[in-house]
Every structure is written in structure tokens, then in C-alpha cells.
Amino acid sequence: MSDAFQLEYTPLEDIDAIHATLQKSFKAGKLKSIAARKIQILQLAYLIQDNYDAFKVAFTKDLGRPTLETAFMELDSTIGDCKIAYDRVEKWARTEKAPFSLNFAATNPVIRKEPKGVVLSISPFNYPVWLSLGPMIGALAAGNCFVLKPSELSPAVSGLIAELVPKYLDSDVVRIVLGGVAEATKLLELPWGHIHYTGSGRVARIVCAAAAKTLSPVSTELGGKSPVIIDPKCDLQTAANRIMWGKCANAGQTCVSPDYILVQKDAQDAIVQALKEAHDRFYPSGPSVPNAFGRIVNHTHFRRLKGLLDRTAGEMAFGGQTDESEKYIAPTIVKGVKGDDSLMSEELFGPILPIIPVKDVDEAIAFINARDHPLALYVFSQDAAFKAKVFDNTQSGSAIANDTMVHCAVDGLPLGGIGPSGSGYQTRKYSFDLFTHLRSSLDSPSWVDWLFGSRFPPYTAKKEAKLKSLLGVKLPPRPHEVTNGATKSLVLSDGGCSGKRIVILFVALGIAAALAQVGVVGSLWKLIVTL
Ligand code: NAD
């Protein structure tokens, strides 16, 4: 497995030259044309397609990943994202007109979609293709040059990417820097058009602090503890299948994997039973057999997870088997877990799922709100009011009902955290937008000074009045106070556009149309003209 595979790191002294080469290419406008961008995006898709089996092998080496998971969750989805970008980049990159405004229409205000420069992306080990090449697609589509520092913890996949990229992509516009902390630190000393970081909150703080020194803009895709709230009246079998899949795919090493379950105390055993049945359906020969279930990425993470499990005060419901030589931890459910348990002390990022019994949905919501905003929040319920109550009273990167993790694959949905779970949005069009500078532009003809010449000194009261008449804003009526028993609150006035007035307007138009039909308006008009 990964321990046997040694990556050859990029020499530190090469990093300045890599940065300089890409800066030069960017300034030379290498990816200015959409056609040039599309060539790189298509080449990236072929890089994966032509080396599909080599990637599968590399994933098995690094993560013991079942090949179906590699194909479905990384390779096919990344090829699909290339195709979407290839098909839509013209539309995404089109200059946009600003909304019409009478005052400024003559200046033709537009938003030019321009690349930010050379983008640096530092990626994690857990989805080493999707999270490395996904940002690359967005950055190239937007016309940026791109430096990727993939994870040293997934050396087989990172090594394969580093070997293939120069064969398929233009080395003047895309470079791979292999390495760990030292190489990442060196990269972060340089100024970038944008730094995109995917990984843990701990390292994100280091990345953001380094970026502040060069004023490089940063986006962060982080993780955290994504909760699941279960309404005991939900479709339990479906819920159990989807929660177990979210927990077991990639052995739980997924940023949006369910981290813990909150459920009413008296429903806990029914949930455990449903999860056990899902587990037995998924792994009829047990999860440890080859190509059934992934492995923990390295011994450090294995020991971290084992330590958390050894220290839990919860009750082992099922699972719990471990094998350090294989870096194997069985899918494990721990019930009766409390908020201060070892399993609640950090993002688990492994196949362990604690269940926290609560009194009701209000206690579940309070539990979530007392912690960092999670990257994903899951609710299993058939009751619209139950789901709305949870979503309306919490904050999270995404809010998903009756499924887990699939939202990352849905075209048109952004993937992004809030607060400690990250900032900025990823996937497809959102990745393009992330790496795009919205450059405001207008072209003001000379005659516009006939309208706005009053802005020039010498300033006079007459000019001030003229500008006010052009640009002055009429606010809606002030909110007024209403008293309801002892409570006072502010409410909006109808602002002259009440429903009643709209009805009157429609009635008036209706009467006018009817009169027009019988020729009365025409006769009146003729009479006015004659007079
Ligand atoms: P990590 O933070 O340990 O490492 C990520 C990257 O940062 C690696 O390339 C690593 O070399 C680099 N790095 C490590 N130390 C550094 C330092 N001191 N300075 C600069 N760079 C440094 O993360 P990981 O263990 O690879 O991934 C797991 C974490 O990533 C989890 O928290 C998970 O939730 C999160 N994650 C988030 C998303 C998302 O889309 N939101 C996706 C995948 C993973």
C-alpha cells in the first residue's frame, strides 16, 4: 500500500522558476482564447480516460478503494465535469450586461469575465483526482494558469497525476509540484492570482495566514462534523442504506460523510437495527474482503481513529474490529454517545458513526447550533414541517433531506462550506466563477457630460440639486410600529404598491379596454383633438 510507494518531491529550488514560467505564460495570454482553454480541458478528460485502469490501481494502492467507488466517485465524475466545462465555457465566459439603469445605460456598463492569473491549488488525499483535477478544470476554463500541489498522503495517485499531466497538458500553463509541508510552505510564500485550499481547518489557518502576506485571494474547502437528524417516522430502510453508504464509501474519508446521528432516545435501537441490516446487505461476505470496503489512508490516521474508539464512553452497537497491518477499521456504530465524548472531539473522517440520543428535534437543533457550522447537514424525514424546522433553524454548507453526499454530483448545485467549514463555492460553473475576476467596464461618450457635467467643480447648490434630481433615491415609507399585547414590532408599510392599488389599476385597465371596444375612447379622443 501507500507506505511502500515513495514520491519524488519537487526540489524546493525549482519552485520559483515554475511560478515564473507560469506568470510569463499568463502574461503572454496563452489561455486567452476559449479554443486554447477547451484544448486543455479536453486533454484532461482524455488523460483520465486513457489511463483509467492505471488510476484504479493507484487508488487501490493508496486507499484500498473498491474499483466501483473509484470509477463512479472520481474518474467518471471528473470526465463528466470536463465535458460540462468544454460544452459551456463559451457561455460562462461571455461578457455580461449590467442591469438596465436609465442614468447609466448610455455608458454601456458590462462585466468582463477575466482570469485571475496563476492559480495555486493545494489538495487533500481523500479524493485525489476529483479534488485535484476539479479545480484545475474550473481554473483552466476561466483562462488561468495552474499549479497543483496534490497530497503526499496519496502518493500513487499524486505520482500518476504528476507523470501524466506533462504528457497531456501544456507545461507552460499547468505544473504539478509534488511534496509535503516544506513544498507547500515554499509555494505559499509566493503571490498568486488565487489560492484554492482543500483540506483540514487546521492547515487552512496556516494557508490563510500565508496568503494574507501576499494579499493573494483564498478559497477554502474544509470539513467538520456533518450531522444527521433522523425523524423516527421516516422510511428507515432507505435512511439506513443511504447513511451507511455515506459512512462507508471511501471508508468514511469524505468531507461530506455523515459524522454523527441525532435521534430521539426511544428510537435509537430501531436505527441501530436498520443500520445493521443495511451493513449486512452491503457486505454479505463481510467488509474486510478485497474490493468491498476501503482502508484508512495511513498508520497515523488509523491510530488516531483507533484512539478515539478506545476512549469512547459510548456503547459499541456493532463493528469495532480493527487490523493495523491492513489499516482496516470495520464499519462501526457506537450508541448512547454524549456531546463531550472522544468521538465528538474532532471530525472523524473514518468509518465510525456515533449515535447521540436526544429528547426531541429542538434538542437536536440546539446541539448542532452549539458547534461549528458543518459542511453538510442531513435530515431523514417524510414530514415537511420537520425538515423545514431543521433547515430554517440551523446553518451549514448544504442542507440535504433523505440522502447523503449525492448533492456533490448534482449539476447546478454549488459545493461550499460556511465559516469553519470553508469559504467559496466549487463544482462546474461555480469553479469557473471562483477563478474568474468580474471586471467592471463601461465606455462613457462625451455627451454624457450634458447629463452628469454637474459632478465637476466648481460645486454649486444648483449642480447639487441637479445631481439629486438625477440620482436621488426615493425610499419606501418608513416601517411602522405595531403593538400586539406587550410586544412591539416594526412592520413594513405597503409603500404605495399595495395589493388593493394593483387591483384598482387592473380594474381601470379593464374598463379602458372595454370602452375602447365600443369606440368610446376613440370618440372622446377625436372630440379632444377637434377642440
Ligand atoms: P490536510 O489539511 O492534512 O492536507 C491537505 C493538503 O495540505 C495536503 O496537500 C498537504 O500536503 C497540505 N499541507 C499539510 N500541512 C501543511 C502546511 N503546514 N502548510 C501548507 N500545506 C500543508 O488534509 P487531508 O488530511 O489531506 O484531508 C482531510 C481533510 O480535508 C478533512 O478535514 C476533510 O473534511 C477535508 N476535505 C474537504 C473537502 C471539501 O470539499 N470541503 C474535500 C475533501 C477533504
Coordinates of C-alpha atoms and ligand atoms in Angstrom, one line a residue:
M1 CA 0.0 0.0 0.0
S2 CA 1.0 3.7 0.1
D3 CA 3.8 3.2 2.6
A4 CA 5.8 1.3 0.1
F5 CA 5.4 4.0 -2.6
Q6 CA 7.8 6.9 -2.3
L7 CA 7.0 10.1 -4.2
E8 CA 9.9 12.1 -5.7
Y9 CA 9.3 15.6 -4.3
T10 CA 9.8 18.6 -6.5
P11 CA 13.1 20.3 -5.5
L12 CA 12.4 23.4 -3.4
E13 CA 14.8 25.5 -5.6
D14 CA 12.6 24.7 -8.7
I15 CA 9.5 26.3 -7.3
D16 CA 10.4 29.9 -8.0
A17 CA 11.1 29.0 -11.7
I18 CA 7.8 27.1 -12.0
H19 CA 6.0 30.2 -10.7
A20 CA 7.9 32.5 -13.0
T21 CA 7.2 30.3 -16.1
L22 CA 3.5 30.3 -15.5
Q23 CA 3.4 34.0 -14.7
K24 CA 5.1 34.6 -18.1
S25 CA 2.7 32.3 -19.9
F26 CA -0.3 34.1 -18.3
K27 CA 1.0 37.5 -19.3
A28 CA 1.6 36.2 -22.8
G29 CA -2.1 35.3 -22.9
K30 CA -1.6 31.6 -23.5
L31 CA -5.1 30.7 -22.5
K32 CA -6.7 34.0 -23.6
S33 CA -8.8 32.3 -26.3
I34 CA -11.6 30.0 -25.4
A35 CA -10.3 27.5 -28.0
A36 CA -7.0 27.2 -26.2
R37 CA -8.8 26.6 -22.9
K38 CA -11.0 23.9 -24.5
I39 CA -8.0 22.0 -25.8
Q40 CA -6.5 21.8 -22.3
I41 CA -9.9 20.7 -20.8
L42 CA -10.4 18.0 -23.4
Q43 CA -6.9 16.8 -23.0
L44 CA -7.5 16.5 -19.2
A45 CA -10.6 14.3 -19.9
Y46 CA -8.5 12.1 -22.2
L47 CA -5.7 12.0 -19.6
I48 CA -8.2 10.2 -17.3
Q49 CA -10.0 8.1 -19.9
D50 CA -6.8 6.8 -21.5
N51 CA -5.3 5.9 -18.0
Y52 CA -8.5 4.7 -16.4
D53 CA -7.1 1.3 -15.2
A54 CA -3.8 2.8 -14.0
F55 CA -5.9 5.2 -11.8
K56 CA -7.9 2.3 -10.4
V57 CA -4.7 0.5 -9.4
A58 CA -3.3 3.7 -7.9
F59 CA -6.4 4.2 -5.8
T60 CA -6.3 0.6 -4.6
K61 CA -2.6 1.2 -3.5
D62 CA -3.3 4.5 -1.7
L63 CA -6.8 3.9 -0.2
G64 CA -7.6 0.2 -0.8
R65 CA -10.5 1.7 -2.6
P66 CA -13.1 -0.7 -4.3
T67 CA -12.8 -0.1 -8.1
L68 CA -16.5 0.8 -8.4
E69 CA -16.1 3.7 -6.0
T70 CA -13.0 4.9 -7.9
A71 CA -14.9 4.8 -11.2
F72 CA -18.2 6.3 -10.0
M73 CA -17.0 8.9 -7.5
E74 CA -13.8 10.1 -9.1
L75 CA -12.9 9.1 -12.6
D76 CA -16.3 9.3 -14.4
S77 CA -17.4 12.3 -12.4
T78 CA -14.2 14.2 -13.3
I79 CA -14.5 13.3 -17.0
G80 CA -18.2 14.4 -16.8
D81 CA -17.1 17.8 -15.3
C82 CA -14.6 18.2 -18.2
K83 CA -17.4 17.6 -20.7
I84 CA -19.6 20.2 -19.0
A85 CA -16.9 22.8 -18.9
Y86 CA -16.0 22.0 -22.5
D87 CA -19.6 22.4 -23.7
R88 CA -20.4 25.5 -21.6
V89 CA -17.2 27.6 -21.3
E90 CA -18.2 30.0 -24.1
K91 CA -21.5 30.8 -22.3
W92 CA -19.8 31.1 -18.9
A93 CA -17.1 33.4 -20.2
R94 CA -19.5 35.7 -22.1
T95 CA -19.3 39.3 -21.2
E96 CA -22.5 40.2 -19.2
K97 CA -24.5 43.3 -19.5
A98 CA -25.2 45.2 -16.2
P99 CA -28.9 45.5 -15.3
F100 CA -30.6 48.4 -17.2
S101 CA -30.5 51.8 -15.5
L102 CA -31.8 54.9 -17.1
N103 CA -29.0 57.0 -15.7
F104 CA -26.1 54.9 -16.9
A105 CA -27.4 53.0 -19.9
A106 CA -25.6 55.3 -22.3
T107 CA -22.2 54.2 -20.9
N108 CA -22.9 50.6 -21.9
P109 CA -21.9 49.0 -18.5
V110 CA -20.7 45.4 -18.8
I111 CA -18.9 42.8 -16.7
R112 CA -16.0 41.2 -18.4
K113 CA -15.2 37.6 -17.2
E114 CA -11.4 37.6 -16.9
P115 CA -8.9 35.1 -15.4
K116 CA -7.3 36.0 -12.1
G117 CA -3.7 34.9 -13.1
V118 CA -1.8 31.9 -11.9
V119 CA -3.9 29.8 -9.5
L120 CA -2.3 27.6 -6.8
S121 CA -4.4 24.6 -5.6
I122 CA -3.4 22.5 -2.6
S123 CA -5.4 19.3 -2.4
P124 CA -6.1 16.5 0.1
F125 CA -5.6 12.8 0.0
N126 CA -9.2 11.5 0.1
Y127 CA -10.5 12.3 -3.4
P128 CA -7.1 12.8 -5.1
V129 CA -8.5 13.1 -8.6
W130 CA -11.8 14.9 -8.2
L131 CA -10.4 17.4 -5.7
S132 CA -7.2 18.0 -7.7
L133 CA -8.4 18.0 -11.3
G134 CA -11.8 19.5 -10.5
P135 CA -10.4 22.9 -9.5
M136 CA -8.0 22.6 -12.5
I137 CA -10.9 22.3 -14.9
G138 CA -12.5 25.5 -13.4
A139 CA -9.3 27.4 -13.4
L140 CA -8.4 26.5 -17.0
A141 CA -11.9 27.2 -18.2
A142 CA -11.6 30.6 -16.7
G143 CA -8.3 31.1 -18.6
N144 CA -5.9 30.9 -15.6
C145 CA -2.5 29.1 -15.5
F146 CA -2.5 26.4 -12.7
V147 CA -0.1 24.9 -10.2
L148 CA -1.3 21.9 -8.3
K149 CA 0.2 20.6 -5.1
P150 CA -1.5 17.2 -4.6
S151 CA -1.4 15.3 -1.3
E152 CA 1.7 13.4 -0.3
L153 CA -0.6 11.0 1.6
S154 CA -2.0 9.6 -1.6
P155 CA 1.4 9.1 -3.3
A156 CA 0.3 6.6 -6.0
V157 CA -2.4 8.8 -7.4
S158 CA -0.4 12.1 -6.9
G159 CA 2.6 10.4 -8.6
L160 CA 0.4 9.3 -11.5
I161 CA -1.1 12.8 -12.0
A162 CA 2.4 14.3 -12.0
E163 CA 3.6 11.7 -14.6
L164 CA 0.6 12.2 -16.9
V165 CA 0.0 16.0 -16.8
P166 CA 3.1 16.9 -18.8
K167 CA 2.2 14.3 -21.4
Y168 CA -1.3 15.6 -22.0
L169 CA -1.3 19.3 -20.9
D170 CA 0.8 22.3 -21.9
S171 CA 3.6 22.6 -19.3
D172 CA 3.6 26.3 -19.9
V173 CA 0.2 26.6 -18.4
V174 CA -0.1 23.7 -15.9
R175 CA 2.5 22.4 -13.5
I176 CA 2.4 19.8 -10.6
V177 CA 4.5 20.4 -7.5
L178 CA 5.0 17.2 -5.5
G179 CA 5.7 17.4 -1.8
G180 CA 4.5 17.9 1.7
V181 CA 4.7 20.8 4.2
A182 CA 8.0 22.2 3.0
E183 CA 7.0 22.4 -0.6
A184 CA 3.5 23.8 0.3
T185 CA 5.2 26.4 2.6
K186 CA 7.5 27.5 -0.2
L187 CA 4.6 27.8 -2.7
L188 CA 2.7 29.9 -0.2
E189 CA 5.5 32.4 0.1
L190 CA 4.8 33.5 -3.5
P191 CA 2.0 35.8 -4.7
W192 CA -0.8 34.1 -6.6
G193 CA -3.9 35.1 -8.6
H194 CA -5.9 32.9 -6.3
I195 CA -5.1 30.2 -3.8
H196 CA -7.5 27.3 -3.5
Y197 CA -7.1 25.1 -0.5
T198 CA -8.9 21.8 0.2
G199 CA -8.2 20.0 3.4
S200 CA -8.4 20.4 7.2
G201 CA -9.3 23.5 9.1
R202 CA -6.0 23.3 11.0
V203 CA -3.9 23.7 7.8
A204 CA -6.4 26.2 6.3
R205 CA -5.5 28.6 9.1
I206 CA -1.8 28.3 8.1
V207 CA -2.7 28.8 4.4
C208 CA -4.9 31.8 5.0
A209 CA -2.2 33.5 7.2
A210 CA 0.4 32.9 4.5
A211 CA -1.9 34.2 1.8
A212 CA -2.5 37.4 3.8
K213 CA 1.2 38.3 3.5
T214 CA 1.0 38.4 -0.3
L215 CA -2.7 39.5 -0.4
S216 CA -3.5 36.5 -2.6
P217 CA -7.2 35.8 -2.6
V218 CA -8.1 32.5 -1.0
S219 CA -10.9 30.0 -1.1
T220 CA -11.1 27.1 1.4
E221 CA -13.0 23.8 1.0
L222 CA -12.9 22.3 4.5
G223 CA -14.7 19.7 6.5
G224 CA -16.1 19.3 10.0
K225 CA -18.7 17.2 11.7
S226 CA -21.7 16.8 9.4
P227 CA -24.7 15.7 11.4
V228 CA -27.7 13.5 10.5
I229 CA -31.0 14.2 12.2
I230 CA -33.4 11.2 12.0
D231 CA -37.2 11.6 12.4
P232 CA -38.2 8.1 13.8
K233 CA -41.2 8.1 11.5
C234 CA -39.0 8.2 8.3
D235 CA -38.5 5.4 5.8
L236 CA -36.0 3.7 8.0
Q237 CA -34.7 1.1 5.5
T238 CA -33.9 3.8 2.9
A239 CA -32.4 6.1 5.5
A240 CA -30.2 3.3 6.8
N241 CA -29.0 2.4 3.2
R242 CA -28.1 6.0 2.4
I243 CA -26.5 6.8 5.8
M244 CA -24.4 3.6 5.7
W245 CA -23.3 4.3 2.2
G246 CA -22.3 7.8 3.1
K247 CA -20.3 6.5 6.1
C248 CA -18.7 3.5 4.3
A249 CA -17.8 5.0 0.9
N250 CA -14.0 5.6 0.9
A251 CA -14.1 4.2 4.5
G252 CA -15.7 7.4 5.7
Q253 CA -12.9 9.6 4.5
T254 CA -15.2 12.0 2.7
C255 CA -15.6 15.7 3.6
V256 CA -19.4 15.4 3.5
S257 CA -19.7 11.9 5.1
P258 CA -22.2 11.7 7.9
D259 CA -20.2 12.3 11.1
Y260 CA -22.9 11.6 13.8
I261 CA -26.6 10.8 14.2
L262 CA -29.0 12.7 16.4
V263 CA -32.2 10.8 17.2
Q264 CA -34.9 10.5 19.9
K265 CA -33.7 8.2 22.6
D266 CA -36.5 5.7 22.3
A267 CA -35.8 5.3 18.5
Q268 CA -32.1 4.6 18.9
D269 CA -32.3 0.8 18.9
A270 CA -34.6 0.7 15.8
I271 CA -32.0 2.9 14.0
V272 CA -29.1 0.6 15.0
Q273 CA -31.1 -2.4 13.8
A274 CA -31.8 -0.7 10.4
L275 CA -28.1 0.3 10.1
K276 CA -27.0 -3.3 10.9
E277 CA -29.4 -4.7 8.2
A278 CA -28.0 -2.2 5.7
H279 CA -24.5 -3.2 6.6
D280 CA -25.3 -6.9 6.1
R281 CA -26.9 -6.2 2.7
F282 CA -23.8 -4.2 1.6
Y283 CA -21.2 -6.7 2.8
P284 CA -22.7 -10.3 2.6
S285 CA -19.1 -11.7 2.9
G286 CA -18.0 -9.1 5.5
P287 CA -16.4 -5.7 4.8
S288 CA -12.8 -6.9 5.1
V289 CA -12.8 -9.0 1.8
P290 CA -11.0 -7.4 -1.1
N291 CA -12.7 -4.8 -3.2
A292 CA -15.6 -4.5 -0.8
F293 CA -14.6 -1.6 1.5
G294 CA -11.8 0.9 1.6
R295 CA -8.9 1.3 4.0
I296 CA -7.6 4.1 6.2
V297 CA -5.0 6.2 4.3
N298 CA -2.1 5.7 6.7
H299 CA -1.0 4.5 10.1
T300 CA -1.2 7.9 11.7
H301 CA -4.9 8.3 10.8
F302 CA -5.5 4.6 11.7
R303 CA -4.1 5.2 15.2
R304 CA -6.0 8.5 15.6
L305 CA -9.3 6.7 14.8
K306 CA -8.4 3.7 17.0
G307 CA -7.6 6.0 19.8
L308 CA -10.9 7.8 19.6
L309 CA -12.7 4.5 19.5
D310 CA -10.7 3.1 22.5
R311 CA -11.6 6.2 24.6
T312 CA -15.3 6.4 23.8
A313 CA -17.7 6.1 26.7
G314 CA -20.5 5.1 24.3
E315 CA -21.7 1.5 23.8
M316 CA -20.4 -0.5 20.8
A317 CA -23.6 -1.4 18.8
F318 CA -21.7 -3.3 16.1
G319 CA -18.4 -3.3 14.3
G320 CA -15.3 -2.2 16.1
Q321 CA -12.9 -4.7 14.5
T322 CA -9.5 -3.3 13.5
D323 CA -6.3 -4.6 11.9
E324 CA -3.4 -2.2 11.9
S325 CA -1.3 -4.2 9.4
E326 CA -4.1 -3.7 6.9
K327 CA -5.1 -0.2 8.1
Y328 CA -8.6 -1.7 8.4
I329 CA -11.4 -0.4 10.6
A330 CA -14.7 -2.1 10.2
P331 CA -17.9 0.0 9.8
T332 CA -18.6 0.8 13.4
I333 CA -21.8 2.1 15.1
V334 CA -21.5 3.4 18.7
K335 CA -24.7 4.3 20.5
G336 CA -25.5 6.3 23.6
V337 CA -22.7 8.8 22.9
K338 CA -22.7 12.1 24.7
G339 CA -21.6 15.6 23.4
D340 CA -18.3 15.5 25.3
D341 CA -17.3 12.0 24.1
S342 CA -13.9 11.4 22.4
L343 CA -15.9 10.6 19.2
M344 CA -17.3 14.1 19.3
S345 CA -13.9 15.8 19.8
E346 CA -13.0 16.2 16.1
E347 CA -14.1 15.4 12.6
L348 CA -14.0 11.5 12.5
F349 CA -13.1 11.1 8.8
G350 CA -13.3 7.3 9.1
P351 CA -15.9 4.5 9.2
I352 CA -17.1 5.2 12.8
L353 CA -20.6 6.6 13.4
P354 CA -21.7 7.7 16.8
I355 CA -25.4 8.0 17.7
I356 CA -26.4 10.7 20.1
P357 CA -29.7 10.3 21.8
V358 CA -31.7 13.5 22.2
K359 CA -35.1 14.4 23.7
D360 CA -36.6 15.8 20.5
V361 CA -35.8 17.8 17.3
D362 CA -35.4 21.0 19.3
E363 CA -32.6 19.5 21.3
A364 CA -31.0 18.2 18.1
I365 CA -31.1 21.7 16.6
A366 CA -29.6 23.2 19.7
F367 CA -26.8 20.5 19.7
I368 CA -25.9 21.5 16.1
N369 CA -26.1 25.2 16.8
A370 CA -23.7 24.9 19.7
R371 CA -21.0 23.7 17.4
D372 CA -19.1 24.9 14.2
H373 CA -21.3 25.2 11.1
P374 CA -21.0 21.8 9.3
L375 CA -20.2 21.3 5.7
A376 CA -23.4 19.2 5.2
L377 CA -26.5 18.7 7.3
Y378 CA -28.7 15.7 6.7
V379 CA -32.3 15.1 7.7
F380 CA -34.3 11.9 7.2
S381 CA -38.0 12.6 7.4
Q382 CA -41.2 12.4 5.3
D383 CA -42.6 15.3 7.3
A384 CA -42.2 18.7 5.5
A385 CA -42.6 20.6 8.8
F386 CA -39.9 18.5 10.5
K387 CA -37.4 19.2 7.6
A388 CA -38.3 22.9 7.4
K389 CA -37.8 23.3 11.2
V390 CA -34.3 21.8 11.0
F391 CA -33.2 23.7 7.8
D392 CA -34.8 27.0 8.9
N393 CA -33.1 27.0 12.4
T394 CA -29.5 25.9 11.5
Q395 CA -26.6 26.9 9.3
S396 CA -24.5 24.6 7.2
G397 CA -22.7 24.4 3.8
S398 CA -25.6 22.4 2.4
A399 CA -29.0 21.1 3.7
I400 CA -29.9 17.7 2.4
A401 CA -33.1 15.8 3.0
N402 CA -33.4 12.0 2.7
D403 CA -30.0 11.3 1.1
T404 CA -26.3 11.7 1.8
M405 CA -23.4 13.0 -0.3
V406 CA -25.1 12.9 -3.7
H407 CA -25.5 16.7 -3.8
C408 CA -21.8 17.0 -4.8
A409 CA -22.7 15.3 -8.1
V410 CA -25.7 17.4 -8.9
D411 CA -25.0 19.7 -11.8
G412 CA -26.0 23.3 -10.8
L413 CA -25.6 22.9 -7.1
P414 CA -22.6 24.7 -5.5
L415 CA -20.3 22.8 -3.0
G416 CA -19.1 25.1 -0.3
G417 CA -18.9 25.5 3.4
I418 CA -19.8 28.3 5.7
G419 CA -17.5 29.8 8.4
P420 CA -15.3 27.0 9.7
S421 CA -16.4 24.5 7.0
G422 CA -15.0 26.7 4.3
S423 CA -15.5 29.7 2.0
G424 CA -16.1 29.9 -1.7
Y425 CA -18.0 27.6 -4.0
Q426 CA -16.9 24.7 -6.2
T427 CA -18.0 22.4 -8.9
R428 CA -18.6 23.1 -12.6
K429 CA -19.9 26.7 -13.2
Y430 CA -19.1 27.6 -9.6
S431 CA -15.5 26.6 -10.0
F432 CA -15.3 28.7 -13.1
D433 CA -16.8 31.7 -11.2
L434 CA -14.4 31.1 -8.3
F435 CA -11.4 31.6 -10.5
T436 CA -12.9 34.4 -12.5
H437 CA -12.4 38.1 -11.9
L438 CA -15.5 40.1 -12.6
R439 CA -14.0 43.1 -14.3
S440 CA -16.4 46.1 -14.4
S441 CA -16.2 48.0 -17.6
L442 CA -18.0 50.9 -19.4
D443 CA -17.4 53.3 -22.2
S444 CA -18.8 56.8 -21.5
P445 CA -19.5 59.0 -24.5
S446 CA -18.7 62.8 -24.3
W447 CA -22.3 63.8 -24.5
V448 CA -22.9 62.1 -21.1
D449 CA -21.5 65.2 -19.5
W450 CA -24.6 67.0 -20.7
L451 CA -26.4 64.9 -18.1
F452 CA -23.6 64.5 -15.5
G453 CA -21.5 67.6 -16.0
S454 CA -22.7 68.8 -12.6
R455 CA -20.3 66.4 -10.9
F456 CA -17.4 68.7 -11.9
P457 CA -16.2 71.5 -9.7
P458 CA -16.8 74.3 -9.0
Y459 CA -19.6 72.8 -6.8
T460 CA -22.7 74.9 -6.6
A461 CA -26.1 74.5 -5.0
K462 CA -27.7 74.4 -8.4
K463 CA -25.4 71.5 -9.5
E464 CA -26.2 69.7 -6.3
A465 CA -29.9 70.0 -6.9
K466 CA -29.5 68.7 -10.5
L467 CA -27.5 65.7 -9.4
K468 CA -30.1 65.0 -6.7
S469 CA -32.8 65.1 -9.3
L470 CA -30.9 62.6 -11.4
L471 CA -29.6 60.2 -8.8
G472 CA -31.7 60.9 -5.7
V473 CA -33.3 57.9 -4.2
K474 CA -36.9 57.7 -3.0
L475 CA -37.1 55.3 -0.1
P476 CA -40.3 53.3 0.6
P477 CA -42.2 54.6 3.6
R478 CA -40.5 54.0 7.0
P479 CA -41.5 50.7 8.8
H480 CA -44.1 51.5 11.4
E481 CA -44.6 50.1 14.9
V482 CA -47.4 47.8 15.8
T483 CA -48.3 46.7 19.3
N484 CA -49.6 43.2 19.9
G485 CA -50.3 42.9 23.6
A486 CA -47.0 43.6 25.4
T487 CA -44.9 43.1 22.3
K488 CA -43.9 45.9 19.9
S489 CA -42.6 45.2 16.5
L490 CA -41.8 47.0 13.3
V491 CA -43.7 46.1 10.1
L492 CA -43.3 47.3 6.6
S493 CA -45.8 49.8 5.2
D494 CA -47.3 48.8 1.8
G495 CA -45.3 51.6 0.1
G496 CA -47.9 52.7 -2.3
C497 CA -47.9 49.4 -4.1
S498 CA -50.4 47.6 -2.1
G499 CA -52.5 44.7 -3.5
K500 CA -55.5 47.0 -3.3
R501 CA -53.9 49.5 -5.6
I502 CA -52.9 46.8 -8.1
V503 CA -56.5 45.6 -8.2
I504 CA -57.8 49.1 -8.8
L505 CA -55.2 49.5 -11.6
F506 CA -56.3 46.3 -13.3
V507 CA -60.0 47.3 -13.0
A508 CA -59.2 50.7 -14.6
L509 CA -57.3 49.0 -17.4
G510 CA -60.2 46.5 -17.9
I511 CA -62.7 49.4 -18.1
A512 CA -60.5 51.3 -20.6
A513 CA -60.2 48.2 -22.8
A514 CA -63.9 47.6 -22.7
L515 CA -64.6 51.3 -23.6
A516 CA -62.0 51.0 -26.5
Q517 CA -64.0 48.0 -27.8
V518 CA -67.2 50.1 -28.1
G519 CA -65.3 53.1 -29.6
V520 CA -66.0 55.4 -26.7
V521 CA -62.3 56.2 -26.2
G522 CA -61.8 56.9 -29.9
S523 CA -64.8 59.2 -30.0
L524 CA -63.5 61.1 -26.9
W525 CA -60.0 61.4 -28.4
K526 CA -61.5 62.8 -31.6
L527 CA -63.5 65.3 -29.6
I528 CA -60.4 66.4 -27.7
V529 CA -58.4 66.8 -30.9
T530 CA -61.2 68.8 -32.5
L531 CA -61.4 71.1 -29.5
Ligands
NAD1 P1 -4.6 18.2 5.3 O1 -5.1 19.5 5.7 O2 -3.8 17.4 6.2 O3 -3.8 18.3 3.9 C1 -4.3 18.9 2.8 C2 -3.1 19.5 2.0 O4 -2.5 20.4 2.7 C3 -2.1 18.4 1.6 O5 -1.7 18.7 0.2 C4 -0.9 18.8 2.5 O6 0.4 18.5 1.9 C5 -1.1 20.2 2.7 N1 -0.5 20.7 4.0 C6 -0.4 20.0 5.1 N2 0.3 20.7 6.1 C7 0.5 21.9 5.5 C8 1.1 23.1 6.0 N3 1.6 23.2 7.2 N4 1.2 24.2 5.2 C9 0.7 24.1 3.9 N5 0.1 23.0 3.4 C10 0.0 21.9 4.2 O7 -6.0 17.4 4.9 P2 -6.2 15.9 4.5 O8 -5.9 15.1 5.7 O9 -5.4 15.5 3.2 O10 -7.7 15.9 4.1 C11 -8.7 15.7 5.1 C12 -9.4 17.0 5.4 O11 -9.8 17.6 4.2 C13 -10.7 16.7 6.2 O12 -10.8 17.7 7.1 C14 -11.8 16.9 5.1 O13 -13.0 17.2 5.6 C15 -11.2 17.9 4.2 N6 -11.8 17.9 2.9 C16 -12.6 18.9 2.5 C17 -13.2 18.8 1.2 C18 -14.2 19.8 0.7 O14 -14.5 19.8 -0.5 N7 -14.8 20.7 1.5 C19 -12.9 17.7 0.4 C20 -12.0 16.8 0.9 C21 -11.5 16.9 2.1

